[in-house]
Amino acid sequence: GELKAAESALEKACRADQKPARACYQWGRVLQASGRHEAALQAFAAGPRGGIDAATLTARALSLEALGRYREADDAYRAALAE
């Protein structure tokens, strides 16, 4: 119910030309909560600056870790710390 509605609204906002700054991040977090980590990675990458900020990099690392992509997760965690 509510999670699906949030996902739909955030996806629409993220795909808009004039996207709100955190729409893609929030969409990715909803996808993570649904266990859809590959889709979450795509949502994070669609954000402003390609999702390169500490919060998005950390969330990205969580999805990479969940997918067993530990080397990439480590890189994302390190990049988040450098931000």
CSV table of N, CA, C and O in Angstrom, one decimal:
chain,number,residue,atom,x,y,z
A,1,GLY,N,0.8,-1.2,0.0
A,1,GLY,CA,0.0,0.0,0.0
A,1,GLY,C,0.8,1.3,0.0
A,1,GLY,O,1.1,1.8,-1.0
A,2,GLU,N,1.2,1.7,1.2
A,2,GLU,CA,1.9,3.0,1.3
A,2,GLU,C,3.3,3.0,0.7
A,2,GLU,O,3.7,3.9,0.0
A,3,LEU,N,4.0,1.9,0.8
A,3,LEU,CA,5.4,1.8,0.2
A,3,LEU,C,5.3,1.8,-1.3
A,3,LEU,O,6.1,2.5,-1.9
A,4,LYS,N,4.3,1.1,-1.9
A,4,LYS,CA,4.1,1.1,-3.3
A,4,LYS,C,3.8,2.5,-3.8
A,4,LYS,O,4.3,3.0,-4.9
A,5,ALA,N,2.9,3.2,-3.1
A,5,ALA,CA,2.5,4.6,-3.5
A,5,ALA,C,3.7,5.5,-3.4
A,5,ALA,O,3.9,6.3,-4.3
A,6,ALA,N,4.5,5.4,-2.4
A,6,ALA,CA,5.7,6.2,-2.2
A,6,ALA,C,6.7,5.9,-3.4
A,6,ALA,O,7.3,6.8,-4.0
A,7,GLU,N,6.8,4.6,-3.7
A,7,GLU,CA,7.7,4.3,-4.8
A,7,GLU,C,7.3,4.9,-6.1
A,7,GLU,O,8.2,5.5,-6.8
A,8,SER,N,6.0,4.8,-6.4
A,8,SER,CA,5.5,5.4,-7.6
A,8,SER,C,5.7,6.9,-7.7
A,8,SER,O,6.2,7.4,-8.7
A,9,ALA,N,5.4,7.6,-6.6
A,9,ALA,CA,5.6,9.1,-6.6
A,9,ALA,C,7.0,9.5,-6.7
A,9,ALA,O,7.4,10.4,-7.4
A,10,LEU,N,7.9,8.8,-6.0
A,10,LEU,CA,9.3,9.1,-6.0
A,10,LEU,C,9.9,8.8,-7.3
A,10,LEU,O,10.8,9.5,-7.8
A,11,GLU,N,9.5,7.7,-8.0
A,11,GLU,CA,10.0,7.4,-9.3
A,11,GLU,C,9.7,8.5,-10.3
A,11,GLU,O,10.5,8.9,-11.1
A,12,LYS,N,8.4,8.9,-10.2
A,12,LYS,CA,8.0,10.0,-11.1
A,12,LYS,C,8.8,11.2,-10.9
A,12,LYS,O,9.2,11.9,-11.8
A,13,ALA,N,9.0,11.6,-9.6
A,13,ALA,CA,9.8,12.8,-9.3
A,13,ALA,C,11.2,12.7,-9.8
A,13,ALA,O,11.8,13.6,-10.3
A,14,CYS,N,11.8,11.5,-9.6
A,14,CYS,CA,13.2,11.3,-10.0
A,14,CYS,C,13.4,11.3,-11.5
A,14,CYS,O,14.4,11.8,-12.0
A,15,ARG,N,12.4,10.9,-12.3
A,15,ARG,CA,12.5,10.9,-13.7
A,15,ARG,C,12.1,12.2,-14.4
A,15,ARG,O,12.3,12.4,-15.6
A,16,ALA,N,11.6,13.1,-13.6
A,16,ALA,CA,11.2,14.5,-14.1
A,16,ALA,C,12.4,15.3,-14.5
A,16,ALA,O,13.5,15.1,-14.0
A,17,ASP,N,12.2,16.2,-15.5
A,17,ASP,CA,13.3,17.0,-15.9
A,17,ASP,C,13.8,17.9,-14.8
A,17,ASP,O,15.0,18.1,-14.6
A,18,GLN,N,12.9,18.5,-14.0
A,18,GLN,CA,13.2,19.3,-12.9
A,18,GLN,C,13.1,18.6,-11.6
A,18,GLN,O,12.2,18.8,-10.7
A,19,LYS,N,13.9,17.5,-11.4
A,19,LYS,CA,13.8,16.6,-10.3
A,19,LYS,C,14.2,17.3,-9.0
A,19,LYS,O,15.2,18.0,-8.9
A,20,PRO,N,13.4,17.0,-7.9
A,20,PRO,CA,13.8,17.5,-6.6
A,20,PRO,C,15.1,16.9,-6.2
A,20,PRO,O,15.4,15.7,-6.5
A,21,ALA,N,16.0,17.6,-5.5
A,21,ALA,CA,17.3,17.1,-5.2
A,21,ALA,C,17.4,15.7,-4.6
A,21,ALA,O,18.3,14.9,-4.9
A,22,ARG,N,16.5,15.4,-3.7
A,22,ARG,CA,16.6,14.1,-3.0
A,22,ARG,C,15.6,13.0,-3.5
A,22,ARG,O,15.6,12.0,-2.9
A,23,ALA,N,14.9,13.3,-4.5
A,23,ALA,CA,13.9,12.4,-5.0
A,23,ALA,C,14.5,11.0,-5.4
A,23,ALA,O,14.0,10.0,-5.0
A,24,CYS,N,15.6,11.0,-6.1
A,24,CYS,CA,16.2,9.8,-6.5
A,24,CYS,C,16.8,9.0,-5.3
A,24,CYS,O,16.7,7.8,-5.3
A,25,TYR,N,17.4,9.7,-4.4
A,25,TYR,CA,17.9,9.1,-3.2
A,25,TYR,C,16.7,8.4,-2.4
A,25,TYR,O,16.8,7.2,-2.1
A,26,GLN,N,15.7,9.1,-2.2
A,26,GLN,CA,14.5,8.6,-1.5
A,26,GLN,C,13.9,7.4,-2.3
A,26,GLN,O,13.5,6.4,-1.6
A,27,TRP,N,13.8,7.5,-3.6
A,27,TRP,CA,13.3,6.4,-4.4
A,27,TRP,C,14.2,5.2,-4.2
A,27,TRP,O,13.7,4.1,-4.0
A,28,GLY,N,15.5,5.4,-4.2
A,28,GLY,CA,16.4,4.3,-4.0
A,28,GLY,C,16.2,3.6,-2.7
A,28,GLY,O,16.3,2.4,-2.5
A,29,ARG,N,16.0,4.4,-1.7
A,29,ARG,CA,15.9,3.9,-0.3
A,29,ARG,C,14.6,3.1,-0.2
A,29,ARG,O,14.6,2.0,0.5
A,30,VAL,N,13.5,3.5,-0.9
A,30,VAL,CA,12.3,2.7,-0.9
A,30,VAL,C,12.5,1.4,-1.6
A,30,VAL,O,12.0,0.3,-1.2
A,31,LEU,N,13.2,1.4,-2.7
A,31,LEU,CA,13.5,0.2,-3.5
A,31,LEU,C,14.4,-0.7,-2.6
A,31,LEU,O,14.1,-1.9,-2.6
A,32,GLN,N,15.3,-0.2,-1.8
A,32,GLN,CA,16.1,-1.0,-0.9
A,32,GLN,C,15.2,-1.7,0.1
A,32,GLN,O,15.4,-2.9,0.4
A,33,ALA,N,14.3,-0.9,0.7
A,33,ALA,CA,13.4,-1.5,1.7
A,33,ALA,C,12.5,-2.6,1.1
A,33,ALA,O,12.1,-3.5,1.9
A,34,SER,N,12.3,-2.6,-0.2
A,34,SER,CA,11.6,-3.7,-0.9
A,34,SER,C,12.5,-4.8,-1.3
A,34,SER,O,12.1,-5.8,-2.0
A,35,GLY,N,13.8,-4.7,-1.0
A,35,GLY,CA,14.8,-5.7,-1.4
A,35,GLY,C,15.2,-5.7,-2.9
A,35,GLY,O,15.8,-6.6,-3.4
A,36,ARG,N,14.9,-4.6,-3.5
A,36,ARG,CA,15.2,-4.4,-5.0
A,36,ARG,C,16.5,-3.6,-5.1
A,36,ARG,O,16.5,-2.5,-5.5
A,37,HIS,N,17.6,-4.2,-4.8
A,37,HIS,CA,18.9,-3.5,-4.7
A,37,HIS,C,19.5,-3.1,-6.1
A,37,HIS,O,20.1,-2.0,-6.2
A,38,GLU,N,19.3,-3.9,-7.1
A,38,GLU,CA,19.8,-3.5,-8.5
A,38,GLU,C,19.0,-2.2,-8.9
A,38,GLU,O,19.6,-1.3,-9.4
A,39,ALA,N,17.7,-2.2,-8.7
A,39,ALA,CA,16.9,-1.1,-9.1
A,39,ALA,C,17.3,0.1,-8.2
A,39,ALA,O,17.3,1.3,-8.7
A,40,ALA,N,17.6,-0.1,-7.0
A,40,ALA,CA,18.0,1.0,-6.1
A,40,ALA,C,19.3,1.6,-6.6
A,40,ALA,O,19.5,2.9,-6.6
A,41,LEU,N,20.3,0.8,-7.0
A,41,LEU,CA,21.5,1.3,-7.6
A,41,LEU,C,21.3,2.3,-8.8
A,41,LEU,O,21.9,3.3,-8.9
A,42,GLN,N,20.3,1.9,-9.6
A,42,GLN,CA,20.0,2.7,-10.8
A,42,GLN,C,19.3,4.0,-10.3
A,42,GLN,O,19.6,5.1,-10.9
A,43,ALA,N,18.5,3.9,-9.3
A,43,ALA,CA,17.8,5.2,-8.8
A,43,ALA,C,18.9,6.1,-8.2
A,43,ALA,O,18.9,7.3,-8.5
A,44,PHE,N,19.8,5.6,-7.5
A,44,PHE,CA,20.9,6.4,-6.9
A,44,PHE,C,21.7,7.1,-8.0
A,44,PHE,O,22.0,8.3,-7.9
A,45,ALA,N,22.0,6.4,-9.0
A,45,ALA,CA,22.8,6.9,-10.1
A,45,ALA,C,22.1,8.0,-10.9
A,45,ALA,O,22.7,8.8,-11.5
A,46,ALA,N,20.8,8.0,-10.9
A,46,ALA,CA,20.0,8.9,-11.6
A,46,ALA,C,19.9,10.3,-10.9
A,46,ALA,O,19.4,11.3,-11.5
A,47,GLY,N,20.4,10.4,-9.7
A,47,GLY,CA,20.3,11.6,-8.9
A,47,GLY,C,21.2,12.7,-9.4
A,47,GLY,O,22.1,12.4,-10.3
A,48,PRO,N,21.1,13.9,-8.9
A,48,PRO,CA,22.0,15.0,-9.2
A,48,PRO,C,23.5,14.5,-8.9
A,48,PRO,O,23.7,13.8,-8.0
A,49,ARG,N,24.3,15.0,-9.8
A,49,ARG,CA,25.8,14.6,-9.7
A,49,ARG,C,26.0,13.1,-9.8
A,49,ARG,O,27.0,12.6,-9.3
A,50,GLY,N,25.1,12.4,-10.3
A,50,GLY,CA,25.2,10.9,-10.4
A,50,GLY,C,25.2,10.2,-9.1
A,50,GLY,O,25.7,9.1,-8.9
A,51,GLY,N,24.6,10.9,-8.1
A,51,GLY,CA,24.5,10.2,-6.7
A,51,GLY,C,25.8,10.3,-5.9
A,51,GLY,O,26.0,9.4,-5.1
A,52,ILE,N,26.6,11.3,-6.2
A,52,ILE,CA,27.9,11.4,-5.5
A,52,ILE,C,27.8,12.4,-4.4
A,52,ILE,O,28.2,13.5,-4.5
A,53,ASP,N,27.3,11.9,-3.3
A,53,ASP,CA,27.3,12.6,-2.0
A,53,ASP,C,27.3,11.5,-0.9
A,53,ASP,O,27.1,10.3,-1.2
A,54,ALA,N,27.7,11.9,0.3
A,54,ALA,CA,28.0,10.9,1.3
A,54,ALA,C,26.8,10.0,1.6
A,54,ALA,O,26.9,8.8,1.7
A,55,ALA,N,25.6,10.6,1.7
A,55,ALA,CA,24.4,9.8,2.0
A,55,ALA,C,24.1,8.8,0.9
A,55,ALA,O,23.8,7.6,1.2
A,56,THR,N,24.2,9.2,-0.3
A,56,THR,CA,23.9,8.4,-1.5
A,56,THR,C,24.9,7.3,-1.6
A,56,THR,O,24.6,6.1,-1.9
A,57,LEU,N,26.2,7.7,-1.5
A,57,LEU,CA,27.2,6.7,-1.6
A,57,LEU,C,27.1,5.6,-0.5
A,57,LEU,O,27.3,4.4,-0.8
A,58,THR,N,26.7,6.0,0.7
A,58,THR,CA,26.5,5.0,1.8
A,58,THR,C,25.4,4.1,1.5
A,58,THR,O,25.5,2.9,1.6
A,59,ALA,N,24.3,4.7,1.0
A,59,ALA,CA,23.1,3.8,0.6
A,59,ALA,C,23.5,2.9,-0.5
A,59,ALA,O,23.1,1.7,-0.6
A,60,ARG,N,24.3,3.4,-1.5
A,60,ARG,CA,24.7,2.6,-2.6
A,60,ARG,C,25.6,1.4,-2.1
A,60,ARG,O,25.4,0.3,-2.5
A,61,ALA,N,26.4,1.7,-1.1
A,61,ALA,CA,27.3,0.6,-0.5
A,61,ALA,C,26.4,-0.4,0.1
A,61,ALA,O,26.7,-1.6,0.0
A,62,LEU,N,25.3,0.0,0.8
A,62,LEU,CA,24.5,-1.0,1.4
A,62,LEU,C,23.9,-2.0,0.4
A,62,LEU,O,23.8,-3.2,0.6
A,63,SER,N,23.4,-1.4,-0.8
A,63,SER,CA,22.8,-2.3,-1.8
A,63,SER,C,23.9,-3.2,-2.4
A,63,SER,O,23.7,-4.3,-2.7
A,64,LEU,N,25.1,-2.6,-2.7
A,64,LEU,CA,26.2,-3.4,-3.2
A,64,LEU,C,26.5,-4.6,-2.3
A,64,LEU,O,26.7,-5.7,-2.7
A,65,GLU,N,26.6,-4.3,-1.0
A,65,GLU,CA,26.8,-5.3,0.0
A,65,GLU,C,25.8,-6.4,0.0
A,65,GLU,O,26.1,-7.6,0.0
A,66,ALA,N,24.5,-6.0,-0.1
A,66,ALA,CA,23.4,-6.9,-0.1
A,66,ALA,C,23.4,-7.8,-1.4
A,66,ALA,O,23.0,-9.0,-1.3
A,67,LEU,N,24.0,-7.3,-2.4
A,67,LEU,CA,24.2,-8.1,-3.7
A,67,LEU,C,25.4,-8.9,-3.7
A,67,LEU,O,25.7,-9.6,-4.7
A,68,GLY,N,26.2,-8.8,-2.6
A,68,GLY,CA,27.5,-9.6,-2.6
A,68,GLY,C,28.6,-9.0,-3.4
A,68,GLY,O,29.6,-9.6,-3.6
A,69,ARG,N,28.5,-7.7,-3.7
A,69,ARG,CA,29.5,-7.0,-4.5
A,69,ARG,C,30.4,-6.2,-3.5
A,69,ARG,O,30.3,-5.0,-3.4
A,70,TYR,N,31.1,-7.0,-2.7
A,70,TYR,CA,31.8,-6.4,-1.6
A,70,TYR,C,32.9,-5.4,-2.0
A,70,TYR,O,33.1,-4.4,-1.3
A,71,ARG,N,33.7,-5.7,-3.0
A,71,ARG,CA,34.7,-4.8,-3.4
A,71,ARG,C,34.2,-3.4,-3.8
A,71,ARG,O,34.6,-2.4,-3.4
A,72,GLU,N,33.1,-3.4,-4.6
A,72,GLU,CA,32.4,-2.2,-4.9
A,72,GLU,C,31.8,-1.5,-3.7
A,72,GLU,O,31.8,-0.2,-3.6
A,73,ALA,N,31.2,-2.3,-2.8
A,73,ALA,CA,30.7,-1.7,-1.6
A,73,ALA,C,31.8,-1.0,-0.8
A,73,ALA,O,31.6,0.1,-0.3
A,74,ASP,N,32.9,-1.6,-0.7
A,74,ASP,CA,34.0,-1.0,0.1
A,74,ASP,C,34.5,0.3,-0.6
A,74,ASP,O,34.7,1.3,0.1
A,75,ASP,N,34.5,0.3,-1.9
A,75,ASP,CA,34.9,1.5,-2.6
A,75,ASP,C,33.9,2.6,-2.4
A,75,ASP,O,34.2,3.8,-2.2
A,76,ALA,N,32.6,2.3,-2.4
A,76,ALA,CA,31.5,3.3,-2.1
A,76,ALA,C,31.6,3.8,-0.7
A,76,ALA,O,31.4,5.0,-0.5
A,77,TYR,N,31.8,2.9,0.3
A,77,TYR,CA,32.0,3.4,1.7
A,77,TYR,C,33.2,4.3,1.8
A,77,TYR,O,33.1,5.4,2.4
A,78,ARG,N,34.3,4.0,1.2
A,78,ARG,CA,35.5,4.9,1.2
A,78,ARG,C,35.2,6.2,0.6
A,78,ARG,O,35.6,7.3,1.1
A,79,ALA,N,34.5,6.2,-0.6
A,79,ALA,CA,34.2,7.5,-1.2
A,79,ALA,C,33.2,8.3,-0.4
A,79,ALA,O,33.4,9.5,-0.3
A,80,ALA,N,32.3,7.6,0.4
A,80,ALA,CA,31.4,8.4,1.2
A,80,ALA,C,32.2,9.1,2.4
A,80,ALA,O,31.9,10.2,2.7
A,81,LEU,N,33.2,8.4,2.9
A,81,LEU,CA,34.0,8.9,4.0
A,81,LEU,C,34.8,10.1,3.5
A,81,LEU,O,35.1,11.1,4.2
A,82,ALA,N,35.2,10.1,2.2
A,82,ALA,CA,36.0,11.2,1.6
A,82,ALA,C,35.2,12.4,1.3
A,82,ALA,O,35.7,13.5,1.1
A,83,GLU,N,33.9,12.3,1.2
A,83,GLU,CA,33.0,13.4,0.9
A,83,GLU,C,33.0,14.5,1.9
A,83,GLU,O,33.0,14.3,3.1
